[in-house]
PDB file of C-alpha atoms in Angstrom:
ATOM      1  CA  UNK A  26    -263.775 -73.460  42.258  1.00 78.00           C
ATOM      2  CA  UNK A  27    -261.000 -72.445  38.909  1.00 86.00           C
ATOM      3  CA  UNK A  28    -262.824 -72.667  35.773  1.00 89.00           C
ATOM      4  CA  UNK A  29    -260.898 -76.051  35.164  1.00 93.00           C
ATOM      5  CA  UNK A  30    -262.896 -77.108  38.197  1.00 94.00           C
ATOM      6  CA  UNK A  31    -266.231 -75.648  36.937  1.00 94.00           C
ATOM      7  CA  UNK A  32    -265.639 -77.115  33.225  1.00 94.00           C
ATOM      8  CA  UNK A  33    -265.224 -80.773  34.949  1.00 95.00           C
ATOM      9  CA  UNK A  34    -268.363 -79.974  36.625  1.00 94.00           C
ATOM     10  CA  UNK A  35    -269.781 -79.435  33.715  1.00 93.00           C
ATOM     11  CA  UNK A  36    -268.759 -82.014  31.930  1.00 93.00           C
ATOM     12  CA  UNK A  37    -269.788 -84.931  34.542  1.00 93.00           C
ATOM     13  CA  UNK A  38    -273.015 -83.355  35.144  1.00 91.00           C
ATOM     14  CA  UNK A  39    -273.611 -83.583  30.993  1.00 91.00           C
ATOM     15  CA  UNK A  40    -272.560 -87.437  31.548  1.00 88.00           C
ATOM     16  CA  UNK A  41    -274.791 -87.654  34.482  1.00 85.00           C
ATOM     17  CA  UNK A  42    -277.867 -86.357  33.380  1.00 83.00           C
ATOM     18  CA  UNK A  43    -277.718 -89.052  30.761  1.00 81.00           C
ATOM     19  CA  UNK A  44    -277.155 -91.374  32.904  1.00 78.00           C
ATOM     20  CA  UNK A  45    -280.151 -90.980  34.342  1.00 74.00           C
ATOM     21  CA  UNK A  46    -282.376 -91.358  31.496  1.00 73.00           C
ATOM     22  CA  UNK A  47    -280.338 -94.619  30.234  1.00 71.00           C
ATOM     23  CA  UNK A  48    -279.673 -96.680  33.550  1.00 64.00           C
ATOM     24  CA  UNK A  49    -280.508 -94.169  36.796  1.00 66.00           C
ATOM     25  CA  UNK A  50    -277.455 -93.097  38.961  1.00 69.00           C
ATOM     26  CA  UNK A  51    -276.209 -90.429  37.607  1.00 77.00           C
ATOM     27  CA  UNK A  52    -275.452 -88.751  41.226  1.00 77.00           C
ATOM     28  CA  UNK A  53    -273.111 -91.194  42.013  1.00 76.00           C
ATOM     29  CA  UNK A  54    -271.109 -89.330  39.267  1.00 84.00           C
ATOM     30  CA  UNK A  55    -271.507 -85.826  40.288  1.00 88.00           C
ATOM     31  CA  UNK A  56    -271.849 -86.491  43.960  1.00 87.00           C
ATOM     32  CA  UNK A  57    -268.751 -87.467  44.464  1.00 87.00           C
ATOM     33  CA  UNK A  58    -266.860 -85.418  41.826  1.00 92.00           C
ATOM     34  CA  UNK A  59    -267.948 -82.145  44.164  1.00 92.00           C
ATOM     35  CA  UNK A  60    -266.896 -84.180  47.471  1.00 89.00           C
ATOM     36  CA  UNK A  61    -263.527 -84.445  45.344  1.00 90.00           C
ATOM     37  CA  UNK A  62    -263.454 -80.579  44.323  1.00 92.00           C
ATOM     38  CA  UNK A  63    -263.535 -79.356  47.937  1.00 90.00           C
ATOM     39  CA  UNK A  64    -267.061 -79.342  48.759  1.00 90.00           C
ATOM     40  CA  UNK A  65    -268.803 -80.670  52.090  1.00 87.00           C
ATOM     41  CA  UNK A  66    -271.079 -83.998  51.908  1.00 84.00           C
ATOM     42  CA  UNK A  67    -273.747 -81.935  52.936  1.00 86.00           C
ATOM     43  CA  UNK A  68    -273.477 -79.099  50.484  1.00 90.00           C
ATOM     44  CA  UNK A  69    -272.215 -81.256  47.989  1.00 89.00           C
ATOM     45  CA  UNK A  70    -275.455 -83.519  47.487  1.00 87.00           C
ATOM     46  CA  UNK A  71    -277.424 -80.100  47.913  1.00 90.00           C
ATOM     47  CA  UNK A  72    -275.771 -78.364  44.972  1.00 91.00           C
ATOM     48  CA  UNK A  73    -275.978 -81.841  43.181  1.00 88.00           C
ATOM     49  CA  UNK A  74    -279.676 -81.870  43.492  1.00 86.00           C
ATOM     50  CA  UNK A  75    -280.316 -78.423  42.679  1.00 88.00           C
ATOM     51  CA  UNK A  76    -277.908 -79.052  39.588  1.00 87.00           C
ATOM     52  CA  UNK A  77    -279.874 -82.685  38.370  1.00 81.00           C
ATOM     53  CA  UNK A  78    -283.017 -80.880  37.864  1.00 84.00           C
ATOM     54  CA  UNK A  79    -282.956 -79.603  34.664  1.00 81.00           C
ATOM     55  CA  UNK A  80    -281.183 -83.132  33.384  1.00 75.00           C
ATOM     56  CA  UNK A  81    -284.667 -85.013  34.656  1.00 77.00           C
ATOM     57  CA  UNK A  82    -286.741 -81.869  33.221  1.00 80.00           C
ATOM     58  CA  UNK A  83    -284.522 -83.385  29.804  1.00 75.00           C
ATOM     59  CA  UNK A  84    -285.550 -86.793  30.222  1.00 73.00           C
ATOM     60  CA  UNK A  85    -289.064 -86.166  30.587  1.00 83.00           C
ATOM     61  CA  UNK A  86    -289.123 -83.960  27.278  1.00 80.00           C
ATOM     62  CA  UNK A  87    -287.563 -86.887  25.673  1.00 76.00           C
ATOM     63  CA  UNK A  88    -289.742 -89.560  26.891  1.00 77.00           C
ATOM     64  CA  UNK A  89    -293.003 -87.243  25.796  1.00 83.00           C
ATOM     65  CA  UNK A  90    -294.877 -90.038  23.570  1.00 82.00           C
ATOM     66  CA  UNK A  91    -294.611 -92.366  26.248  1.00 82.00           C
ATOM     67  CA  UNK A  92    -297.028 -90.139  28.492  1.00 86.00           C
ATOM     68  CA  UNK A  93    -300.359 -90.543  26.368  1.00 86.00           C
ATOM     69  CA  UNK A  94    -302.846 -91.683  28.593  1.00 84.00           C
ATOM     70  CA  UNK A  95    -301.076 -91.164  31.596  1.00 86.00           C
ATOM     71  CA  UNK A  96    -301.887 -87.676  32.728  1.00 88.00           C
ATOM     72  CA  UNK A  97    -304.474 -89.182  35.947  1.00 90.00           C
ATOM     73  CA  UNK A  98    -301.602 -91.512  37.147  1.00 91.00           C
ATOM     74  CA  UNK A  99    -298.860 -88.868  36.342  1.00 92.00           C
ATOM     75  CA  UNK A 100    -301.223 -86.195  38.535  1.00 94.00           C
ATOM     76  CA  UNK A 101    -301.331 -89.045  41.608  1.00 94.00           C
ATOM     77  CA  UNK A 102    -298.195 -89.997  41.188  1.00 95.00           C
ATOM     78  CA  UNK A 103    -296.949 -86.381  41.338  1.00 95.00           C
ATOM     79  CA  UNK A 104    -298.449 -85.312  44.524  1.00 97.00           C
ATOM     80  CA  UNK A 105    -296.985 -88.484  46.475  1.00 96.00           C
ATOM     81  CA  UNK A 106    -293.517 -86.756  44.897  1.00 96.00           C
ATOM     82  CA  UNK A 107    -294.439 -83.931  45.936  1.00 97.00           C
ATOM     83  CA  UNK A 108    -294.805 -84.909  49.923  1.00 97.00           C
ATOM     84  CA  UNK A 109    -292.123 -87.302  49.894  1.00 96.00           C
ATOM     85  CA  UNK A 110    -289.358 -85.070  48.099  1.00 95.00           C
ATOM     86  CA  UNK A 111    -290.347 -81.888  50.760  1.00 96.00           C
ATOM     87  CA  UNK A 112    -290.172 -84.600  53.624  1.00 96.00           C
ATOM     88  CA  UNK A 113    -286.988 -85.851  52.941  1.00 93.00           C
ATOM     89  CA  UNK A 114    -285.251 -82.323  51.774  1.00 93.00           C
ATOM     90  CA  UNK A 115    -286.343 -81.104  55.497  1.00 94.00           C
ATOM     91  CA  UNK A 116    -284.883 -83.870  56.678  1.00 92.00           C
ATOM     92  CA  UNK A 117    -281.640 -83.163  55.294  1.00 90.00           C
ATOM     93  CA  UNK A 118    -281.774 -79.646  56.844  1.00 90.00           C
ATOM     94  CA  UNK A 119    -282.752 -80.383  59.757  1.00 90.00           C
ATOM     95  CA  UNK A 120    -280.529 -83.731  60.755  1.00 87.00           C
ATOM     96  CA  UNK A 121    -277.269 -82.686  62.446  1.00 86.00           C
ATOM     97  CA  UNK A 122    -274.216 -82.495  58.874  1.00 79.00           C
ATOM     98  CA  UNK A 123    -272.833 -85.337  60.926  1.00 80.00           C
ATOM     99  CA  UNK A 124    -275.723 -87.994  60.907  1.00 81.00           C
ATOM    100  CA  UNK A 125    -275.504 -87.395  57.087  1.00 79.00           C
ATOM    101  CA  UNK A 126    -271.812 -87.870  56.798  1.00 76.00           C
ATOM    102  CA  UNK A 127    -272.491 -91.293  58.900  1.00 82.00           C
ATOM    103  CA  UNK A 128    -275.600 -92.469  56.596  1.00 81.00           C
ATOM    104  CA  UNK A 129    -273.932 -91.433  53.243  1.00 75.00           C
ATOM    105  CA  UNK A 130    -271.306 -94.285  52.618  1.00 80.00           C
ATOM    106  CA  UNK A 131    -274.567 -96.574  53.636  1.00 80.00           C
ATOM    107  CA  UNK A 132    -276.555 -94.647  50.825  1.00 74.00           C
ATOM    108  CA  UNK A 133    -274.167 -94.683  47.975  1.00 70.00           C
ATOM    109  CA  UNK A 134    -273.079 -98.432  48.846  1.00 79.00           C
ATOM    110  CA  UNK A 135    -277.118 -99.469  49.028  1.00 77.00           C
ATOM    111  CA  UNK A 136    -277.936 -97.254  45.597  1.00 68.00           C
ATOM    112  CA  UNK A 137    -274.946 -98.907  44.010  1.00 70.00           C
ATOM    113  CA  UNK A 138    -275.472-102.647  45.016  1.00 77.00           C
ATOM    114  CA  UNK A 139    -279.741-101.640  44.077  1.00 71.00           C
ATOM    115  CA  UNK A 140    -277.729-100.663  40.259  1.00 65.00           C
ATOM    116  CA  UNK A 141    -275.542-103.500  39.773  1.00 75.00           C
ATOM    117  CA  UNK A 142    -278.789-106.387  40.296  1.00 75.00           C
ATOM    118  CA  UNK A 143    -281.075-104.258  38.201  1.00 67.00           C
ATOM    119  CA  UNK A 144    -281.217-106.521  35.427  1.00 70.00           C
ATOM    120  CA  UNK A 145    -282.486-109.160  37.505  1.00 73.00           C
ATOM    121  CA  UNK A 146    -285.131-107.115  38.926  1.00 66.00           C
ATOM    122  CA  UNK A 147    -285.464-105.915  34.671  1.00 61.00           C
ATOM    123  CA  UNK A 148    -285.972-109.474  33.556  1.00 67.00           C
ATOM    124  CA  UNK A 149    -288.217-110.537  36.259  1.00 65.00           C
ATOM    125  CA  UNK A 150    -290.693-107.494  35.482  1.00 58.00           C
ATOM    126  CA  UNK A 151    -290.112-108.018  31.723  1.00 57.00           C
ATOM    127  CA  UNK A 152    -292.388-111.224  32.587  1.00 54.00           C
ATOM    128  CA  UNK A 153    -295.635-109.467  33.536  1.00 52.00           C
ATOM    129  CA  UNK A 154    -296.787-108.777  30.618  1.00 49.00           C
ATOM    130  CA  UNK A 155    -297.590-105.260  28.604  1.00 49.00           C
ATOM    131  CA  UNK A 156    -300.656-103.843  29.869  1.00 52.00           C
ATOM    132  CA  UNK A 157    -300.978-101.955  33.837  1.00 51.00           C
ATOM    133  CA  UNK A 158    -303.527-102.667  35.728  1.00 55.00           C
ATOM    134  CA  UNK A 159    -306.559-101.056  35.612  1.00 59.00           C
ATOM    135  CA  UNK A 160    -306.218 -99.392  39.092  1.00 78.00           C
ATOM    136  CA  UNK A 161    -302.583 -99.032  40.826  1.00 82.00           C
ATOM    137  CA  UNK A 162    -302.209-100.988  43.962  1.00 85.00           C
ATOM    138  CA  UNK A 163    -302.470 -99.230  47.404  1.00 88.00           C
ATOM    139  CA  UNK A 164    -299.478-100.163  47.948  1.00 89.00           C
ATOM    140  CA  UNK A 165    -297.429 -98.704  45.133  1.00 90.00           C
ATOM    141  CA  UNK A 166    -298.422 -95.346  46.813  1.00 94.00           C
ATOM    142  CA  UNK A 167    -296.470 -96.055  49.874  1.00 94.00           C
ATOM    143  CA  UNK A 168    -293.498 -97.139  47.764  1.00 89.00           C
ATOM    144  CA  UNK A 169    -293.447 -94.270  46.222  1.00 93.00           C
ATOM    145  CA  UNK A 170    -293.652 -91.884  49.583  1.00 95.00           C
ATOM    146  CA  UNK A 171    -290.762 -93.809  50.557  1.00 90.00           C
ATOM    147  CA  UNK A 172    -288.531 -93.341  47.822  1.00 89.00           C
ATOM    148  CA  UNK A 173    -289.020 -89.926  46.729  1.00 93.00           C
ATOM    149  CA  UNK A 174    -288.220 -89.404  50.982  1.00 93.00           C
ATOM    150  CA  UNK A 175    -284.818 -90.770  49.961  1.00 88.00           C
ATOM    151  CA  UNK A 176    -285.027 -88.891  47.071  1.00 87.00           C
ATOM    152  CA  UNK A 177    -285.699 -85.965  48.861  1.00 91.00           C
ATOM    153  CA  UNK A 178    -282.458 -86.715  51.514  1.00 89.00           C
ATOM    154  CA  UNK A 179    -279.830 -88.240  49.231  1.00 83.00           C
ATOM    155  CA  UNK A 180    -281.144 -88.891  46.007  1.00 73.00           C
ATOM    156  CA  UNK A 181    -278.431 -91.302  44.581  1.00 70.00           C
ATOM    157  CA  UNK A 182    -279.745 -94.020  42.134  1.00 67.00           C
ATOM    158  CA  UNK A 183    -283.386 -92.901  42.933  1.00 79.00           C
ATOM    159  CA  UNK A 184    -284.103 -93.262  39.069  1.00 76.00           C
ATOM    160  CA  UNK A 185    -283.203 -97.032  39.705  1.00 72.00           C
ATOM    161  CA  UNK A 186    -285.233 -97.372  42.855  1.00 78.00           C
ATOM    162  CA  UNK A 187    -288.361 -95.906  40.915  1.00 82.00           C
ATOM    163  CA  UNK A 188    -287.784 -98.470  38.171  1.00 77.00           C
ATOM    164  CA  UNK A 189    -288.205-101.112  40.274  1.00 74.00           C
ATOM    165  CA  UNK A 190    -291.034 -99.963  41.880  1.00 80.00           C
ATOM    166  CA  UNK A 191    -293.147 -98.704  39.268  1.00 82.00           C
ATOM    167  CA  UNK A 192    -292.537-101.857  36.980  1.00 75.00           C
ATOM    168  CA  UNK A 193    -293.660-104.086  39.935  1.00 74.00           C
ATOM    169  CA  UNK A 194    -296.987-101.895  40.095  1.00 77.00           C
ATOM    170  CA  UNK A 195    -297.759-101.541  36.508  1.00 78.00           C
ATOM    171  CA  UNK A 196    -296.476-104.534  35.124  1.00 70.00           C
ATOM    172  CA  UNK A 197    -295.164-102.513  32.304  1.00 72.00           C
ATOM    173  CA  UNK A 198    -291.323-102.068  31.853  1.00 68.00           C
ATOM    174  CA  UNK A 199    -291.531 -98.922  29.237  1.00 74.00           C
ATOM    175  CA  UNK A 200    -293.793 -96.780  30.679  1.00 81.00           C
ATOM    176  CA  UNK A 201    -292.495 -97.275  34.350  1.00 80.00           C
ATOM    177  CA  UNK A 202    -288.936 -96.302  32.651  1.00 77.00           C
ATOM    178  CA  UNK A 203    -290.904 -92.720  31.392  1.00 84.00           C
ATOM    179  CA  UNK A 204    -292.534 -92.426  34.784  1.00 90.00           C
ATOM    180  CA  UNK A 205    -289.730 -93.060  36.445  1.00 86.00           C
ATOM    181  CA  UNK A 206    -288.350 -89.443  35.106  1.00 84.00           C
ATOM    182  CA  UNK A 207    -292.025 -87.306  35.413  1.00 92.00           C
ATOM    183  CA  UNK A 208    -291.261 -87.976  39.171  1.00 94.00           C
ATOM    184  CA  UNK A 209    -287.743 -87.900  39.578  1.00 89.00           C
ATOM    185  CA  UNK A 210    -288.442 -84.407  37.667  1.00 90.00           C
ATOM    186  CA  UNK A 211    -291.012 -83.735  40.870  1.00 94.00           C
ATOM    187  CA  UNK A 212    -289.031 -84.851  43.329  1.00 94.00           C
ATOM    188  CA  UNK A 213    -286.266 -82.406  41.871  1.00 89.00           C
ATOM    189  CA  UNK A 214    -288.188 -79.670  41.305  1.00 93.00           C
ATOM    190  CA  UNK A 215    -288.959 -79.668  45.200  1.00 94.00           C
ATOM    191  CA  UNK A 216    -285.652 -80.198  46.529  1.00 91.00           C
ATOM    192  CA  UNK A 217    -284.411 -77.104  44.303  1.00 90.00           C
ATOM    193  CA  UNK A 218    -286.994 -74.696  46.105  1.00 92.00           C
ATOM    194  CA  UNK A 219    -286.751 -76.075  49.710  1.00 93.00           C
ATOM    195  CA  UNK A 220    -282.471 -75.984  48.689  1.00 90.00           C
ATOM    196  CA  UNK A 221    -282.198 -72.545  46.559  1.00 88.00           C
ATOM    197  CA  UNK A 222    -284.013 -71.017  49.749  1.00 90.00           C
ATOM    198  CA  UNK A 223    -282.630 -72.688  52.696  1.00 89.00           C
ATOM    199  CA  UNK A 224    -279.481 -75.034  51.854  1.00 85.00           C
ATOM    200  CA  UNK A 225    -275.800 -74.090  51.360  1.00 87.00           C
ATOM    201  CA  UNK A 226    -275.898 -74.405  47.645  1.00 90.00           C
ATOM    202  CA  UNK A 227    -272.724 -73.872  45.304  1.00 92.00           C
ATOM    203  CA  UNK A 228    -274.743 -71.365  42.845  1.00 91.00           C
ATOM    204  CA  UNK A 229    -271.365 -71.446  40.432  1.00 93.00           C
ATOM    205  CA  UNK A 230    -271.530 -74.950  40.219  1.00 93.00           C
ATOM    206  CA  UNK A 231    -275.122 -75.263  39.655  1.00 92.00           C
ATOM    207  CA  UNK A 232    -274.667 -72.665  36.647  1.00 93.00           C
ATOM    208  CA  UNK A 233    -272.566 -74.836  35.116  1.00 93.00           C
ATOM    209  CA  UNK A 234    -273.676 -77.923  35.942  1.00 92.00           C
ATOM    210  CA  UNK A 235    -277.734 -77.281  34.896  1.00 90.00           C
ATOM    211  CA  UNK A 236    -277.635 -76.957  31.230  1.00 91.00           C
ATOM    212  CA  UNK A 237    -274.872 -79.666  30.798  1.00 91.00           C
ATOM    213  CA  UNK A 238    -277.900 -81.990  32.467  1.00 86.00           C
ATOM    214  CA  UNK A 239    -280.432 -80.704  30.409  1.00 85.00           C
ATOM    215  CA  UNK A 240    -278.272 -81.401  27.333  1.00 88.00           C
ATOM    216  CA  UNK A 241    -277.670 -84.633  28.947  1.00 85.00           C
ATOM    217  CA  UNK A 242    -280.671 -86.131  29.949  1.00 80.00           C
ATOM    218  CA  UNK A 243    -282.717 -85.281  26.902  1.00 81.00           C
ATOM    219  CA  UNK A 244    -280.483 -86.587  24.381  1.00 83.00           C
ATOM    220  CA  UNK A 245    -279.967 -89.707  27.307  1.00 78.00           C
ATOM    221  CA  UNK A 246    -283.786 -90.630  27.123  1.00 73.00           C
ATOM    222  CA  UNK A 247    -283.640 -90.389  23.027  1.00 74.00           C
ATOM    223  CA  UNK A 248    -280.720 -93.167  23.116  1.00 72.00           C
ATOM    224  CA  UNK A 249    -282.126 -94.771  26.151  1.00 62.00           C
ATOM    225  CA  UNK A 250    -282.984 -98.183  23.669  1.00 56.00           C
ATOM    226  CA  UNK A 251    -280.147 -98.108  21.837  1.00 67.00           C
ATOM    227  CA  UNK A 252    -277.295 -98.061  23.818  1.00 59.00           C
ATOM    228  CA  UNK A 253    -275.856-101.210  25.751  1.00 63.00           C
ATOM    229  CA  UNK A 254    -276.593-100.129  29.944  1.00 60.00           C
ATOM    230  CA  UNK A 255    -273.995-102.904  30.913  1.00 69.00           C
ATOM    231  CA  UNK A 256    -270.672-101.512  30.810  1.00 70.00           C
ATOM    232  CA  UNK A 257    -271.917 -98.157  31.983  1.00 60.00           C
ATOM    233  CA  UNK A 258    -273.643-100.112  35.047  1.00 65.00           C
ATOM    234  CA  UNK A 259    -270.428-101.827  35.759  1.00 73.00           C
ATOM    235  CA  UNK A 260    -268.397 -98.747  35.460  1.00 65.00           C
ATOM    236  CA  UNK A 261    -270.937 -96.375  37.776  1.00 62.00           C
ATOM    237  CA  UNK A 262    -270.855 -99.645  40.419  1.00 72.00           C
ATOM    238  CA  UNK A 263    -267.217 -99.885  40.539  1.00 76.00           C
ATOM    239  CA  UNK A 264    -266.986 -96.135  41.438  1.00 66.00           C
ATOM    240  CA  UNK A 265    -270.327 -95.974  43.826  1.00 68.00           C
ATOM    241  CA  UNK A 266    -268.464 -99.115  45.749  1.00 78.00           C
ATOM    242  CA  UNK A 267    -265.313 -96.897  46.004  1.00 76.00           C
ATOM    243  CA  UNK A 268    -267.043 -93.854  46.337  1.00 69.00           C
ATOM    244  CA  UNK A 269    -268.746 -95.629  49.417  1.00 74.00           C
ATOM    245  CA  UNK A 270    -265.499 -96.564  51.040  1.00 80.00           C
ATOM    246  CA  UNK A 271    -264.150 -93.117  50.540  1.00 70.00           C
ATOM    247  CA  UNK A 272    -266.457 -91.510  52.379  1.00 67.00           C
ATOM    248  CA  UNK A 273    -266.679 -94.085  55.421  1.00 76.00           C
ATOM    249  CA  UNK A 274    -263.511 -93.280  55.820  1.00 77.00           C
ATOM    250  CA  UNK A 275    -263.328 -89.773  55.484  1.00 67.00           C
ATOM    251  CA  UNK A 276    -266.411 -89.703  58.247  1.00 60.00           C
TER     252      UNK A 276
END
């Protein structure tokens, strides 16, 4: 990559990282914008995880109040991260590039269609009330495993996924939205070991890239209730859908 190429980077990854503290998808962004610059699927969404990190390390530093109380259920929650991210980062490795390149499209289509109903799945948890239960449900735990697996292989609109989730659990809109970074954070912190040691990551990309998500998702999570998530949901829909089609028929 020029140093045009690594200042776009740069500048995509700041937008992405707040992304993903406002309304989740922020690698439908930066995914794609290294598929454009030259990079493979597979080493693209490897250097865009390794990249993210930092912007979810932002998030959670600017969702810090929300976390009083929470340290048990951030500790639990944490070590399913843990086992789902390393699960689903081996799977990446270990999956022939070309299953990837045929699951992908699927991926980025599903994350982007899972964006554009959020507020239906918002409003529907907005009706459970304010206070979590006193013990999460069993099943939560498996939902979790699950996604932070696809969090672990792809990773795109994960924030959105965990949302969802975590709102359905708790019953509580806020702090699932400040969760939903602690293990995004997790998740990323284990895909950036199991990646920086074994995957083909672009380490000139990732320099550029990590502090302009840092940037990103901390100041994202400090406007996360005051800017409007609609017209940035339709416009990161509209390029996930293309994106999608792209890349079906690039495979």
């Amino acid at each position: 990559m020029g140093a045009l190429d690594l200042l776009l980077v740069a500048g995509v990854a700041l937008l992405a990282g707040g992304i993903n503290s406002i309304a989740g998808g922020g690698s439908l962004i930066l995914f794609p914008t290294l598929v454009a610059l030259g990079l493979g699927t597979v080493e693209a969404n490897v250097t865009n995880s390794v990249a993210q990190w930092p912007g979810y390390l932002g998030g959670v530093a600017g969702f810090r109040p929300e976390y009083r109380g929470q340290r048990r259920r951030l500790l639990r929650f944490s070590l399913v991260a843990v086992l789902g991210g390393t699960v689903g980062s081996i799977l990446l490795l270990v999956l022939p590039p070309a299953a990837f390149e045929l699951v992908v499209p699927v991926l980025v289509l599903l994350a982007s269609l899972l964006l554009a109903v959020q507020p239906l799945l918002t409003r529907r948890l907005g009706r459970h009330g304010e206070e979590p239960p006193s013990q999460d449900p069993w099943w939560l735990f498996v939902a979790l495993f699950l996604a932070t697996v696809y969090g672990g292989y792809f990773g795109g609109a994960l924030g959105v996924i965990l949302v969802g989730v975590l709102g359905l659990g708790l019953g509580r809109l806020k702090l699932a939205n400040a969760l939903k970074s602690a293990i995004s954070a997790v998740t990323a912190t284990v895909t950036l070991v199991v990646f920086g040691i074994f995957g083909d990551v672009h380490w000139a990309a990732v320099a550029v890239a990590a502090p302009a998500g840092l940037v990103g998702g901390f100041l994202g999570a400090r406007i996360a209730t005051r800017i409007p998530p609609t017209p940035l949901r339709v416009v990161i829909v509209t390029l996930g859908v293309a994106v999608a089609v792209y890349l079906y028929l690039r495979a």
